[in-house]
């Protein structure tokens, strides 16, 4: 067993063991030794020093006679500017945590800025500094959300280094690397990889081929479809979402008879996203037999007669017969029919009325909630911005009284159908009218950085909440979003909010001071983000 030359303590002691012995004392938690008495405190510290160097070099102890590793592969990307390299060192070393008492203080949370820094560095096309590959891989091991950013940035040298440390094996898995897409120009190699590759490699191959030649990708999938496992068929079928077209319809119609219920359901969902597909037309016939105009007394309303059974043909087309707990069968079936029907059929059924006019019609017998919720799901599935706009209604309308759905999750999905500019404008109007208590999910679908109107609406709402005299903790989620999503150019304008205001008599004790800290942290974070971007843009770095 290899030992340190200085202490004779086995070199493969885990860092955690060394820390535990240091905390408890070597008399209570001794470390093993290759011979002689247990090591004392000085020897333990010597071992810790050697182990620290190994950790920084990402070197695991091995046999003395082991062959030296092959050199790391070249990474042709340009190096980071010097200032950006120093900033990355600072971010990786930062372990921001709330001070005692739960107060976050005024300093930016460096760990929350790492994904943004990595995304910007990748957009500039830089390679990771060699000396920072170990802490980058350690960060990716500790935080799975960082892996999609860190592993491409670490590049081929990062993968080479990961092969020497068992703690970094996650980086070697194709799924962790994003299953790097193969060259699809050599069809013999494509077929060989499809027949013999790992599952993640095959998914990546199908996705790459789908973007290049959808027909060839479909042909490749059909060649092995009957022999694939059900869970694999489901993942492969899901890849057809990219570039979905009517050329896929025959294959998806065959998948409606698949032995897996999940595969059948996915095939039906994809077909219903093609408004002219045979399944969509069948669903339209069923839905329009249940939902019709009622022209009694000259006024038009919506009459609903939910289906009385879920027959075999409906089930083949993806209608799930058994409702979830708390739902009636007939309303459950109706919702699925309307959701899968092309939205365009309602214009013809109701004398050419627009989506907004249709949503405004009264619905008989209490069916409005079920019908509008199904229309919401149809608008999301078919990515119909006209219907999404109509179902959202004006942002000033309270969610409970809106035309479509009161669910913030569904509203967020409807917003995602709109263009980024319209999305931001609608959410800004919502925040201005209703404040921030229900805005967190809606803000999460807006493009970063927020446009000026949205950013100012959020800051104004925070200012109003501060003036109300409450503590800022109820808005910590929104404040965190603002730190990451506000345009950094807004920092100077927000500086006036960092002062501690006079507290009204009915204010919570000390609330003004907490708000001042929160705004100071917001301004500091925005300025730090601006500095980070300037450093990555070139600054004092090498000539690119």
mmCIF file of N, CA and C in Angstrom, residues 206 210 214 217-226 233 236-240 244-258 263 267-268 270-271 278 316:
data_model
loop_
_atom_site.group_PDB
_atom_site.id
_atom_site.type_symbol
_atom_site.label_atom_id
_atom_site.label_comp_id
_atom_site.label_asym_id
_atom_site.label_seq_id
_atom_site.Cartn_x
_atom_site.Cartn_y
_atom_site.Cartn_z
ATOM 1 N N UNK A 206 -30.336 9.407 -32.915
ATOM 2 C CA UNK A 206 -31.648 9.617 -33.522
ATOM 3 C C UNK A 206 -31.982 11.104 -33.569
ATOM 4 N N UNK A 210 -32.472 13.155 -36.912
ATOM 5 C CA UNK A 210 -33.796 13.760 -37.077
ATOM 6 C C UNK A 210 -33.672 15.206 -37.572
ATOM 7 N N UNK A 214 -35.250 13.942 -41.383
ATOM 8 C CA UNK A 214 -36.314 13.312 -40.592
ATOM 9 C C UNK A 214 -36.764 11.970 -41.153
ATOM 10 N N UNK A 217 -34.244 9.268 -40.274
ATOM 11 C CA UNK A 217 -34.344 8.947 -38.851
ATOM 12 C C UNK A 217 -35.540 8.046 -38.580
ATOM 13 N N UNK A 218 -36.653 8.337 -39.225
ATOM 14 C CA UNK A 218 -37.854 7.503 -39.047
ATOM 15 C C UNK A 218 -37.613 6.104 -39.601
ATOM 16 N N UNK A 219 -36.935 6.011 -40.737
ATOM 17 C CA UNK A 219 -36.630 4.707 -41.324
ATOM 18 C C UNK A 219 -35.718 3.899 -40.393
ATOM 19 N N UNK A 220 -34.735 4.574 -39.797
ATOM 20 C CA UNK A 220 -33.835 3.892 -38.865
ATOM 21 C C UNK A 220 -34.602 3.381 -37.655
ATOM 22 N N UNK A 221 -35.514 4.172 -37.148
ATOM 23 C CA UNK A 221 -36.308 3.768 -35.991
ATOM 24 C C UNK A 221 -37.209 2.582 -36.328
ATOM 25 N N UNK A 222 -37.806 2.616 -37.503
ATOM 26 C CA UNK A 222 -38.680 1.503 -37.917
ATOM 27 C C UNK A 222 -37.911 0.194 -38.063
ATOM 28 N N UNK A 223 -36.625 0.269 -38.395
ATOM 29 C CA UNK A 223 -35.848 -0.948 -38.661
ATOM 30 C C UNK A 223 -35.716 -1.830 -37.426
ATOM 31 N N UNK A 224 -35.794 -1.251 -36.233
ATOM 32 C CA UNK A 224 -35.644 -2.056 -35.005
ATOM 33 C C UNK A 224 -36.839 -1.906 -34.071
ATOM 34 N N UNK A 225 -37.868 -1.178 -34.483
ATOM 35 C CA UNK A 225 -38.976 -0.840 -33.593
ATOM 36 C C UNK A 225 -39.609 -2.052 -32.905
ATOM 37 N N UNK A 226 -39.917 -3.151 -33.618
ATOM 38 C CA UNK A 226 -40.592 -4.267 -32.940
ATOM 39 C C UNK A 226 -39.748 -4.918 -31.848
ATOM 40 N N UNK A 233 -38.801 2.451 -26.566
ATOM 41 C CA UNK A 233 -39.707 2.921 -27.621
ATOM 42 C C UNK A 233 -40.301 4.277 -27.245
ATOM 43 N N UNK A 236 -37.612 6.953 -27.790
ATOM 44 C CA UNK A 236 -37.374 7.165 -29.214
ATOM 45 C C UNK A 236 -38.549 7.920 -29.853
ATOM 46 N N UNK A 237 -39.755 7.547 -29.455
ATOM 47 C CA UNK A 237 -40.936 8.209 -30.009
ATOM 48 C C UNK A 237 -40.943 9.685 -29.633
ATOM 49 N N UNK A 238 -40.476 9.978 -28.436
ATOM 50 C CA UNK A 238 -40.451 11.363 -27.975
ATOM 51 C C UNK A 238 -39.534 12.233 -28.835
ATOM 52 N N UNK A 239 -38.525 11.618 -29.458
ATOM 53 C CA UNK A 239 -37.599 12.384 -30.294
ATOM 54 C C UNK A 239 -38.287 12.925 -31.546
ATOM 55 N N UNK A 240 -39.456 12.392 -31.904
ATOM 56 C CA UNK A 240 -40.162 12.864 -33.091
ATOM 57 C C UNK A 240 -40.785 14.245 -32.884
ATOM 58 N N UNK A 244 -41.674 17.501 -36.123
ATOM 59 C CA UNK A 244 -42.882 16.707 -36.346
ATOM 60 C C UNK A 244 -43.636 17.218 -37.573
ATOM 61 N N UNK A 245 -44.030 16.296 -38.441
ATOM 62 C CA UNK A 245 -44.753 16.680 -39.655
ATOM 63 C C UNK A 245 -45.712 15.564 -40.043
ATOM 64 N N UNK A 246 -46.508 15.846 -41.059
ATOM 65 C CA UNK A 246 -47.481 14.843 -41.512
ATOM 66 C C UNK A 246 -46.804 13.621 -42.127
ATOM 67 N N UNK A 247 -45.522 13.719 -42.457
ATOM 68 C CA UNK A 247 -44.809 12.542 -42.946
ATOM 69 C C UNK A 247 -44.674 11.480 -41.856
ATOM 70 N N UNK A 248 -44.814 11.894 -40.595
ATOM 71 C CA UNK A 248 -44.720 10.944 -39.482
ATOM 72 C C UNK A 248 -46.050 10.282 -39.165
ATOM 73 N N UNK A 249 -47.119 10.707 -39.817
ATOM 74 C CA UNK A 249 -48.450 10.296 -39.394
ATOM 75 C C UNK A 249 -48.668 8.790 -39.497
ATOM 76 N N UNK A 250 -48.265 8.157 -40.592
ATOM 77 C CA UNK A 250 -48.511 6.723 -40.740
ATOM 78 C C UNK A 250 -47.812 5.930 -39.634
ATOM 79 N N UNK A 251 -46.566 6.303 -39.342
ATOM 80 C CA UNK A 251 -45.849 5.601 -38.284
ATOM 81 C C UNK A 251 -46.551 5.786 -36.939
ATOM 82 N N UNK A 252 -46.987 7.011 -36.655
ATOM 83 C CA UNK A 252 -47.653 7.274 -35.376
ATOM 84 C C UNK A 252 -49.007 6.570 -35.297
ATOM 85 N N UNK A 253 -49.699 6.466 -36.424
ATOM 86 C CA UNK A 253 -50.965 5.714 -36.425
ATOM 87 C C UNK A 253 -50.719 4.249 -36.063
ATOM 88 N N UNK A 254 -49.620 3.668 -36.567
ATOM 89 C CA UNK A 254 -49.275 2.291 -36.194
ATOM 90 C C UNK A 254 -48.967 2.195 -34.699
ATOM 91 N N UNK A 255 -48.310 3.246 -34.157
ATOM 92 C CA UNK A 255 -47.948 3.232 -32.738
ATOM 93 C C UNK A 255 -49.166 3.313 -31.837
ATOM 94 N N UNK A 256 -50.321 3.738 -32.357
ATOM 95 C CA UNK A 256 -51.541 3.757 -31.556
ATOM 96 C C UNK A 256 -51.966 2.353 -31.132
ATOM 97 N N UNK A 257 -51.461 1.337 -31.841
ATOM 98 C CA UNK A 257 -51.778 -0.051 -31.487
ATOM 99 C C UNK A 257 -50.655 -0.710 -30.697
ATOM 100 N N UNK A 258 -49.696 0.076 -30.207
ATOM 101 C CA UNK A 258 -48.556 -0.472 -29.469
ATOM 102 C C UNK A 258 -49.032 -1.172 -28.201
ATOM 103 N N UNK A 263 -46.638 4.380 -24.683
ATOM 104 C CA UNK A 263 -46.302 4.629 -26.098
ATOM 105 C C UNK A 263 -47.553 5.055 -26.854
ATOM 106 N N UNK A 267 -48.024 8.659 -28.772
ATOM 107 C CA UNK A 267 -48.356 8.711 -30.197
ATOM 108 C C UNK A 267 -49.621 9.539 -30.424
ATOM 109 N N UNK A 268 -50.618 9.343 -29.565
ATOM 110 C CA UNK A 268 -51.861 10.113 -29.700
ATOM 111 C C UNK A 268 -51.614 11.602 -29.471
ATOM 112 N N UNK A 270 -48.822 13.267 -30.015
ATOM 113 C CA UNK A 270 -48.114 13.816 -31.177
ATOM 114 C C UNK A 270 -49.061 14.002 -32.359
ATOM 115 N N UNK A 271 -49.941 13.047 -32.570
ATOM 116 C CA UNK A 271 -50.876 13.162 -33.686
ATOM 117 C C UNK A 271 -51.852 14.313 -33.479
ATOM 118 N N UNK A 278 -55.354 12.368 -39.196
ATOM 119 C CA UNK A 278 -56.588 11.586 -39.137
ATOM 120 C C UNK A 278 -57.093 11.494 -37.704
ATOM 121 N N UNK A 316 -58.306 3.669 -28.286
ATOM 122 C CA UNK A 316 -57.206 3.499 -29.240
ATOM 123 C C UNK A 316 -56.612 4.847 -29.627
#
